[in-house]
Short mmCIF file of C-alpha atoms and ligand atoms in Angstrom, two decimals:
data_model
loop_
_atom_site.label_atom_id
_atom_site.label_comp_id
_atom_site.label_asym_id
_atom_site.label_seq_id
_atom_site.Cartn_x
_atom_site.Cartn_y
_atom_site.Cartn_z
CA MET A 12 0.07 -0.06 -0.04
CA GLN A 13 2.68 2.23 1.14
CA ALA A 14 5.11 1.41 -1.77
CA SER A 15 2.21 2.04 -4.43
CA LYS A 16 1.31 5.39 -2.69
CA GLY A 17 5.03 6.34 -3.31
CA ARG A 18 5.05 5.21 -6.93
CA CYS A 19 2.14 7.19 -7.63
CA VAL A 20 3.58 10.39 -6.05
CA THR A 21 6.78 9.82 -8.07
CA VAL A 22 4.81 9.44 -11.11
CA ILE A 23 2.86 12.68 -10.56
CA LEU A 24 6.03 14.54 -9.84
CA LEU A 25 7.85 13.18 -13.00
CA THR A 26 4.82 14.08 -15.01
CA THR A 27 4.77 17.61 -13.65
CA LEU A 28 8.36 18.18 -14.18
CA LEU A 29 8.09 16.80 -17.84
CA LEU A 30 5.14 19.12 -18.63
CA MET A 31 7.15 22.08 -16.96
CA GLY A 32 9.96 21.36 -19.31
CA MET A 33 7.81 21.15 -22.21
CA LEU A 34 6.14 24.59 -21.55
CA TYR A 35 9.64 26.00 -21.07
CA VAL A 36 10.88 24.79 -24.22
CA TYR A 37 7.96 25.96 -25.97
CA PHE A 38 7.41 29.36 -24.41
CA GLY A 39 10.69 30.20 -22.93
CA PRO A 40 13.46 32.20 -24.60
CA PRO A 41 15.33 30.15 -27.47
CA LEU A 42 18.75 29.20 -26.92
CA ARG A 43 20.06 31.08 -30.35
CA LYS A 44 19.24 34.09 -32.21
CA GLU A 45 16.30 33.78 -34.77
CA VAL A 46 15.46 35.36 -38.03
CA VAL A 47 12.30 37.38 -38.03
CA ILE A 48 10.75 39.02 -41.03
CA SER A 49 9.40 42.53 -41.22
CA ASN A 50 8.59 44.53 -44.33
CA HIS A 51 10.15 41.84 -46.37
CA GLU A 52 13.68 42.25 -44.75
CA PHE A 53 15.30 39.78 -42.79
CA HIS A 54 16.67 40.81 -39.38
CA LEU A 55 18.65 39.06 -36.62
CA VAL A 56 16.89 39.90 -33.33
CA SER A 57 17.69 39.20 -29.77
CA PRO A 58 15.39 36.37 -28.53
CA ASP A 59 15.00 37.74 -25.12
CA HIS A 60 12.93 40.63 -26.56
CA GLN A 61 10.45 38.55 -28.58
CA ARG A 62 6.93 38.60 -27.59
CA TRP A 63 4.26 35.82 -28.06
CA ASP A 64 2.22 37.69 -30.53
CA GLU A 65 5.36 38.24 -32.75
CA ARG A 66 6.05 34.70 -32.53
CA ILE A 67 2.58 33.93 -34.12
CA LYS A 68 3.07 36.37 -36.74
CA LYS A 69 6.57 34.71 -37.39
CA LEU A 70 4.94 31.31 -37.76
CA TRP A 71 2.38 32.90 -40.13
CA ASP A 72 4.99 34.63 -42.13
CA TYR A 73 7.15 31.33 -42.26
CA ASN A 74 4.02 29.48 -43.59
CA HIS A 75 3.48 31.74 -46.34
CA LEU A 76 7.11 31.63 -47.33
CA ARG A 77 6.60 28.10 -47.95
CA TYR A 78 5.98 27.78 -51.51
CA PRO A 79 7.01 25.88 -54.55
CA GLN A 80 10.70 26.55 -55.66
CA PRO A 81 10.91 29.30 -58.27
CA SER A 82 12.79 28.56 -61.41
CA ILE A 83 14.61 30.87 -63.96
CA VAL A 84 14.93 28.11 -66.55
CA LYS A 85 11.49 26.50 -66.23
CA GLY A 86 8.20 28.02 -66.75
CA ARG A 87 5.91 29.31 -69.49
CA THR A 88 7.33 29.12 -72.94
CA ASP A 89 4.37 29.63 -75.12
CA VAL A 90 4.03 33.36 -74.33
CA VAL A 91 6.19 36.28 -73.71
CA THR A 92 6.39 37.43 -70.26
CA LEU A 93 8.37 40.74 -70.28
CA THR A 94 7.89 43.72 -72.61
CA PRO A 95 11.31 44.93 -74.43
CA TRP A 96 11.19 47.72 -71.75
CA LEU A 97 11.21 44.86 -69.13
CA ALA A 98 7.64 45.29 -67.73
CA PRO A 99 6.12 42.01 -66.73
CA VAL A 100 3.38 40.68 -68.71
CA VAL A 101 1.03 38.81 -66.40
CA TRP A 102 -0.12 35.44 -67.53
CA GLU A 103 -1.26 32.60 -65.47
CA GLY A 104 1.46 30.46 -64.36
CA THR A 105 3.79 33.37 -64.00
CA PHE A 106 3.16 34.15 -60.57
CA ASN A 107 2.14 32.68 -57.13
CA PRO A 108 -0.99 34.23 -55.92
CA ASP A 109 -0.57 33.21 -52.22
CA LEU A 110 3.01 34.69 -51.98
CA LEU A 111 1.82 38.00 -53.68
CA ASP A 112 -1.32 38.28 -51.24
CA SER A 113 0.91 37.75 -48.24
CA ILE A 114 3.40 40.57 -49.56
CA TYR A 115 0.64 42.91 -50.08
CA GLN A 116 -1.34 42.00 -46.93
CA GLN A 117 1.67 43.36 -44.90
CA GLN A 118 1.21 46.84 -46.77
CA ASP A 119 -2.42 46.84 -45.66
CA ILE A 120 -3.36 48.21 -49.29
CA SER A 121 -6.59 49.39 -50.49
CA VAL A 122 -7.90 49.26 -53.91
CA ALA A 123 -10.63 51.64 -55.74
CA ALA A 124 -12.57 50.57 -58.72
CA THR A 125 -14.40 52.85 -61.09
CA VAL A 126 -17.41 51.52 -63.24
CA PHE A 127 -19.86 53.63 -65.22
CA ALA A 128 -23.43 52.47 -65.84
CA VAL A 129 -25.03 55.18 -67.71
CA GLY A 130 -28.51 54.85 -69.22
CA LYS A 131 -29.40 51.15 -70.15
CA TYR A 132 -25.90 49.83 -69.18
CA ILE A 133 -27.25 49.77 -65.69
CA MET A 134 -28.61 46.41 -66.40
CA PHE A 135 -24.98 45.05 -66.54
CA LEU A 136 -24.08 46.30 -62.92
CA LYS A 137 -25.54 43.48 -60.82
CA ASN A 138 -23.54 40.82 -62.58
CA PHE A 139 -20.41 42.98 -62.58
CA LEU A 140 -20.69 43.51 -58.62
CA GLU A 141 -21.68 40.12 -57.73
CA THR A 142 -18.88 38.65 -59.77
CA ALA A 143 -16.29 41.40 -58.38
CA GLU A 144 -17.35 40.15 -54.83
CA GLU A 145 -16.35 36.81 -55.62
CA TYR A 146 -13.13 37.25 -57.62
CA PHE A 147 -11.71 40.96 -57.47
CA PHE A 148 -9.22 41.62 -54.85
CA VAL A 149 -10.81 39.10 -52.41
CA GLY A 150 -9.42 39.60 -48.79
CA PHE A 151 -8.30 43.20 -49.42
CA LYS A 152 -10.07 46.69 -48.86
CA VAL A 153 -11.99 47.38 -51.86
CA HIS A 154 -13.99 50.54 -52.77
CA ILE A 155 -16.15 50.55 -55.91
CA TYR A 156 -17.41 53.71 -57.26
CA VAL A 157 -20.38 53.43 -59.55
CA PHE A 158 -21.07 56.44 -61.79
CA THR A 159 -24.70 56.52 -62.86
CA ASP A 160 -27.55 58.59 -63.97
CA ARG A 161 -29.99 56.06 -62.48
CA PRO A 162 -28.79 55.69 -58.75
CA ASP A 163 -32.31 54.28 -57.79
CA GLU A 164 -31.59 51.22 -60.07
CA VAL A 165 -28.18 50.61 -58.41
CA PRO A 166 -28.63 46.78 -57.30
CA GLN A 167 -28.21 45.90 -53.50
CA VAL A 168 -25.23 43.55 -53.29
CA LYS A 169 -23.98 42.14 -50.12
CA MET A 170 -20.26 42.97 -49.70
CA ALA A 171 -17.83 41.35 -47.43
CA PRO A 172 -16.37 43.32 -44.58
CA GLY A 173 -13.78 45.78 -45.84
CA ARG A 174 -15.51 46.22 -49.08
CA GLN A 175 -17.76 49.20 -49.93
CA LEU A 176 -19.58 50.89 -52.69
CA THR A 177 -20.45 54.57 -53.44
CA VAL A 178 -22.85 55.73 -55.93
CA LEU A 179 -22.00 58.78 -57.82
CA PRO A 180 -24.68 60.54 -59.93
CA VAL A 181 -23.57 61.87 -63.41
CA PRO A 182 -26.07 63.27 -66.03
CA SER A 183 -27.48 61.15 -68.97
CA SER A 184 -26.30 61.63 -72.49
CA ASN A 185 -27.69 60.82 -75.84
CA ARG A 186 -24.30 59.85 -77.39
CA TRP A 187 -22.69 56.81 -76.21
CA GLN A 188 -19.25 58.08 -77.43
CA GLU A 189 -19.57 61.04 -74.81
CA ILE A 190 -20.50 58.84 -71.90
CA SER A 191 -17.58 56.60 -72.88
CA ALA A 192 -15.06 59.61 -73.43
CA ARG A 193 -16.11 61.59 -70.32
CA ARG A 194 -15.12 58.65 -68.16
CA MET A 195 -11.38 60.31 -68.05
CA GLU A 196 -12.64 63.65 -66.72
CA LEU A 197 -14.84 61.79 -64.07
CA ILE A 198 -11.86 59.53 -62.96
CA GLN A 199 -9.81 62.59 -62.87
CA LYS A 200 -12.22 64.46 -60.50
CA LEU A 201 -12.87 61.32 -58.31
CA ILE A 202 -8.94 61.12 -57.65
CA GLU A 203 -8.31 64.76 -57.16
CA GLU A 204 -11.50 65.31 -54.86
CA ARG A 205 -12.04 62.08 -53.20
CA LEU A 206 -9.05 59.51 -53.40
CA GLN A 207 -5.81 61.26 -52.93
CA GLY A 208 -4.25 60.17 -49.68
CA HIS A 209 -6.92 57.33 -49.19
CA GLY A 210 -6.18 54.46 -51.40
CA LYS A 211 -3.12 53.24 -53.07
CA TYR A 212 -4.44 51.97 -56.37
CA ILE A 213 -7.26 52.04 -58.77
CA PHE A 214 -8.67 50.12 -61.58
CA CYS A 215 -11.13 51.57 -64.27
CA LEU A 216 -13.40 48.89 -65.50
CA ASP A 217 -16.16 48.69 -68.37
CA VAL A 218 -19.33 47.50 -66.68
CA ASP A 219 -20.68 45.20 -69.45
CA SER A 220 -18.29 42.57 -68.33
CA LYS A 221 -18.15 40.00 -65.60
CA PHE A 222 -15.34 38.41 -63.43
CA HIS A 223 -14.70 34.66 -64.01
CA GLY A 224 -11.53 34.14 -62.12
CA ARG A 225 -9.03 35.61 -59.76
CA TRP A 226 -8.05 39.43 -60.37
CA GLY A 227 -5.74 40.34 -57.42
CA THR A 228 -2.57 41.72 -56.14
CA GLU A 229 -0.67 40.27 -59.29
CA SER A 230 -2.18 43.05 -61.36
CA LEU A 231 -0.69 45.90 -58.96
CA GLY A 232 1.62 48.28 -60.48
CA GLY A 233 2.41 52.02 -61.09
CA LEU A 234 0.73 52.09 -64.68
CA VAL A 235 -1.21 49.06 -65.57
CA ALA A 236 -2.42 48.20 -69.03
CA VAL A 237 -4.46 45.44 -70.22
CA ILE A 238 -3.79 44.08 -73.77
CA HIS A 239 -6.84 43.98 -75.89
CA PRO A 240 -8.05 40.41 -76.79
CA GLY A 241 -8.65 41.20 -80.43
CA TYR A 242 -5.34 42.25 -81.77
CA TYR A 243 -2.55 40.50 -80.04
CA TRP A 244 -1.82 38.29 -82.93
CA ASP A 245 -1.79 41.11 -85.42
CA PRO A 246 0.90 43.31 -86.89
CA ARG A 247 0.69 46.83 -85.37
CA SER A 248 -0.26 48.28 -88.68
CA ASN A 249 -3.58 46.62 -88.21
CA PHE A 250 -4.39 48.12 -84.70
CA PRO A 251 -7.26 50.38 -84.68
CA TYR A 252 -5.16 53.24 -83.41
CA GLU A 253 -6.13 56.97 -84.13
CA ARG A 254 -4.44 57.39 -87.72
CA ARG A 255 -5.14 60.97 -88.52
CA PRO A 256 -2.10 63.04 -87.75
CA GLN A 257 -4.48 65.95 -86.76
CA SER A 258 -5.66 64.03 -83.68
CA ARG A 259 -3.76 64.09 -80.30
CA ALA A 260 -4.15 60.53 -80.15
CA TYR A 261 -2.41 59.83 -83.50
CA VAL A 262 -0.08 56.61 -83.73
CA ALA A 263 1.59 56.07 -86.95
CA GLU A 264 1.84 52.70 -88.96
CA GLU A 265 5.21 51.95 -87.85
CA GLU A 266 4.59 53.01 -84.12
CA GLY A 267 3.05 51.49 -81.12
CA ASP A 268 3.68 48.46 -78.84
CA PHE A 269 0.44 46.71 -78.29
CA TYR A 270 -3.29 47.52 -78.68
CA TYR A 271 -4.59 48.01 -75.13
CA CYS A 272 -8.20 48.06 -73.86
CA GLY A 273 -9.90 51.01 -72.98
CA GLY A 274 -12.38 48.75 -70.75
CA ALA A 275 -9.63 48.04 -68.21
CA PHE A 276 -6.64 49.94 -66.95
CA GLY A 277 -5.39 51.10 -63.71
CA GLY A 278 -2.26 51.59 -61.52
CA SER A 279 -1.29 53.92 -58.52
CA LEU A 280 -3.42 56.98 -57.69
CA GLU A 281 -0.59 59.23 -59.11
CA GLU A 282 -0.29 57.53 -62.48
CA VAL A 283 -3.87 57.11 -63.16
CA LEU A 284 -4.36 60.72 -62.38
CA LEU A 285 -1.83 61.74 -64.81
CA LEU A 286 -3.20 59.35 -67.39
CA ALA A 287 -6.67 60.61 -67.09
CA LYS A 288 -5.58 64.44 -66.95
CA THR A 289 -3.57 63.87 -70.29
CA CYS A 290 -6.23 61.72 -72.10
CA ARG A 291 -9.16 64.29 -71.04
CA SER A 292 -7.20 67.42 -72.13
CA ASN A 293 -6.10 65.95 -75.46
CA PHE A 294 -9.64 64.56 -76.01
CA GLU A 295 -11.03 68.10 -75.34
CA ALA A 296 -8.29 69.92 -77.35
CA ASP A 297 -9.27 67.52 -80.28
CA ALA A 298 -13.00 68.32 -79.64
CA LYS A 299 -12.36 72.20 -80.06
CA GLU A 300 -10.90 71.41 -83.38
CA GLY A 301 -13.88 69.14 -84.39
CA ILE A 302 -12.13 65.85 -84.30
CA GLU A 303 -13.00 62.76 -82.18
CA ALA A 304 -10.70 59.92 -82.12
CA ALA A 305 -11.33 56.56 -83.73
CA TRP A 306 -12.12 54.75 -80.33
CA GLN A 307 -12.69 57.98 -78.33
CA GLU A 308 -10.66 57.71 -75.02
CA GLU A 309 -9.33 54.25 -75.81
CA SER A 310 -7.41 55.76 -78.61
CA HIS A 311 -6.02 58.42 -76.44
CA LEU A 312 -5.10 55.68 -73.81
CA ASN A 313 -3.26 53.84 -76.64
CA ARG A 314 -1.08 57.01 -77.53
CA TYR A 315 -0.66 57.69 -73.75
CA MET A 316 0.69 54.10 -73.14
CA TRP A 317 2.97 54.27 -76.10
CA ILE A 318 4.76 57.42 -75.03
CA ASN A 319 4.36 56.45 -71.25
CA LYS A 320 5.30 52.69 -71.00
CA PRO A 321 3.26 50.65 -68.58
CA SER A 322 5.12 49.36 -65.64
CA LYS A 323 2.88 46.21 -65.88
CA VAL A 324 1.08 44.70 -68.72
CA LEU A 325 -1.81 42.37 -68.12
CA SER A 326 -2.45 39.55 -70.66
CA PRO A 327 -5.86 39.19 -72.37
CA GLU A 328 -6.78 36.90 -69.60
CA TYR A 329 -7.81 40.44 -67.95
CA LEU A 330 -10.22 41.25 -70.39
CA TRP A 331 -11.40 38.73 -72.76
CA GLN A 332 -14.83 38.87 -74.71
CA ASP A 333 -17.62 36.23 -74.33
CA PHE A 334 -18.14 35.89 -78.01
CA LYS A 335 -14.50 34.91 -78.81
CA SER A 336 -13.64 31.20 -78.23
CA ARG A 337 -10.49 30.70 -76.01
CA ASN A 338 -7.15 30.73 -77.46
CA SER A 339 -4.80 27.90 -76.26
CA GLU A 340 -2.47 30.28 -74.55
CA ILE A 341 -5.40 31.56 -72.44
CA HIS A 342 -5.36 29.34 -69.45
CA ILE A 343 -7.89 31.22 -67.57
CA ILE A 344 -10.32 34.02 -68.38
CA ARG A 345 -10.51 36.48 -65.43
CA PHE A 346 -12.72 39.16 -66.76
CA SER A 347 -14.80 39.15 -69.95
CA GLY A 348 -17.07 41.48 -71.81
CA VAL A 349 -20.55 40.12 -72.11
CA VAL A 350 -22.22 39.72 -75.47
CA LYS A 351 -24.46 42.64 -75.97
CA ASN A 352 -26.91 44.20 -78.58
CA TYR A 353 -25.46 47.46 -79.30
CA ALA A 354 -28.47 48.71 -81.08
CA GLU A 355 -30.75 47.85 -78.05
CA ILE A 356 -28.63 49.34 -75.09
CA ARG A 357 -26.84 52.33 -76.64
CA PRO A 358 -28.62 55.73 -76.66
CA ASN A 359 -27.63 56.43 -80.38
CA ALA A 360 -26.38 53.92 -83.15
C1 UD2 B 4 -14.59 49.56 -76.46
C2 UD2 B 4 -13.97 49.60 -75.02
C3 UD2 B 4 -14.64 50.69 -74.23
C4 UD2 B 4 -14.14 52.10 -74.70
C5 UD2 B 4 -14.98 51.97 -75.92
C6 UD2 B 4 -14.47 53.35 -77.01
C7 UD2 B 4 -13.25 47.36 -74.09
C8 UD2 B 4 -13.46 45.96 -73.85
N1 UD2 B 4 -14.23 48.42 -74.28
O1 UD2 B 4 -15.82 49.14 -76.07
O2 UD2 B 4 -13.85 50.76 -72.99
O3 UD2 B 4 -13.00 52.18 -74.88
O4 UD2 B 4 -14.62 50.86 -76.85
O5 UD2 B 4 -15.56 54.31 -76.60
O6 UD2 B 4 -11.95 47.64 -74.21
N2 UD2 B 4 -21.37 53.27 -71.20
C9 UD2 B 4 -22.39 53.55 -70.53
N3 UD2 B 4 -23.56 53.90 -71.07
C10 UD2 B 4 -23.64 53.94 -72.54
C11 UD2 B 4 -22.42 53.69 -73.19
C12 UD2 B 4 -21.27 53.33 -72.45
O7 UD2 B 4 -22.33 53.44 -69.21
O8 UD2 B 4 -24.42 54.05 -73.04
C13 UD2 B 4 -20.00 52.86 -70.38
C14 UD2 B 4 -20.06 51.56 -69.70
O9 UD2 B 4 -19.33 51.51 -68.57
C15 UD2 B 4 -19.34 50.72 -70.82
C16 UD2 B 4 -18.28 51.77 -71.21
O10 UD2 B 4 -18.93 52.99 -71.24
O11 UD2 B 4 -18.74 49.50 -70.37
C17 UD2 B 4 -17.69 51.62 -72.54
O12 UD2 B 4 -18.79 51.66 -73.75
P1 UD2 B 4 -19.11 50.20 -74.64
O13 UD2 B 4 -19.06 49.05 -73.76
O14 UD2 B 4 -20.37 50.53 -75.30
O15 UD2 B 4 -17.84 50.31 -75.60
P2 UD2 B 4 -17.35 49.25 -76.41
O16 UD2 B 4 -18.04 47.86 -76.34
O17 UD2 B 4 -17.23 49.69 -77.98
#
């Protein structure tokens, strides 16, 4: 009886000691200095000053730094992933989304998006907003600005925490060309009057489109342009640039890099403000001389991007067109223009 009581006490003592030892090893100061990560730089810090929450963060950081080994000799070979001025061209398979998200999460970024829904184009807004909720910068702060002449018809779409929508009334117009072209002026005003100092990035998107796949941090950059899906196999002499030298959007036959979309562009607030200001003033100066570029603000944007090279180029994955069948180099369609009947939805032919 006495002996078994003794054994019991010994077992309890040993178990307690073992538990204390485990707790010390786990919570106590490590025996060597450790590497912690802050702002993407590696620093050696004294272990004595580490706090528990920092350790949790470190573990999280480490987990996000465990990803497949990158390579500079293996990768996509069917497409070009750098422009001649060394801007990345973003294609599926050229980036690691989790790694990129973890980098931008530490910077607490926010992304604004503009979308115009004037006249009958309001019908496209619900699908645009619902799919943006599913695919556009999921997990980040997003503020969508809807410009419309029909504020009462803006659909209620449930948004995740950190995401919001602001409706900004604009006048109606009976010329679709004017609606499309005035976007630059309104984007300029939005940045100047509401956004400066608030968010870091902005994207300006066509409403008659839907998201089908991730559009996220891989698209961030200073000045970001999207390659138009209709012309990237063509020689530049076929691009629908403005070809009249009288226009400020003029691009000659032997000039230009790619044909970019007017339906999606973006970048930092500063860069997009410069772009919008320049395109607006060139468009207005042309108008005073009685000339409207072939594809309105899209023509001015193309001229601007030729002179001021984009720092990041998004492949046609970022603006496909539903009526086009998918080419083999398109591994994913992220955003695509819906099929529409122009005669039915535009205010003029
Ligand atoms: C192309 C461009 C578009 C623009 C236009 C030239 C793409 C995919 N699209 O598309 O961005 O450069 O050529 O002007 O690159 N809108 C209204 N109400 C209207 C008319 C237009 O809200 O009555 C807005 C709406 O946001 C629409 C955008 O303007 O998405 C462009 O108009 P569009 O889609 O009719 O132009 P489209 O298809 O010719």
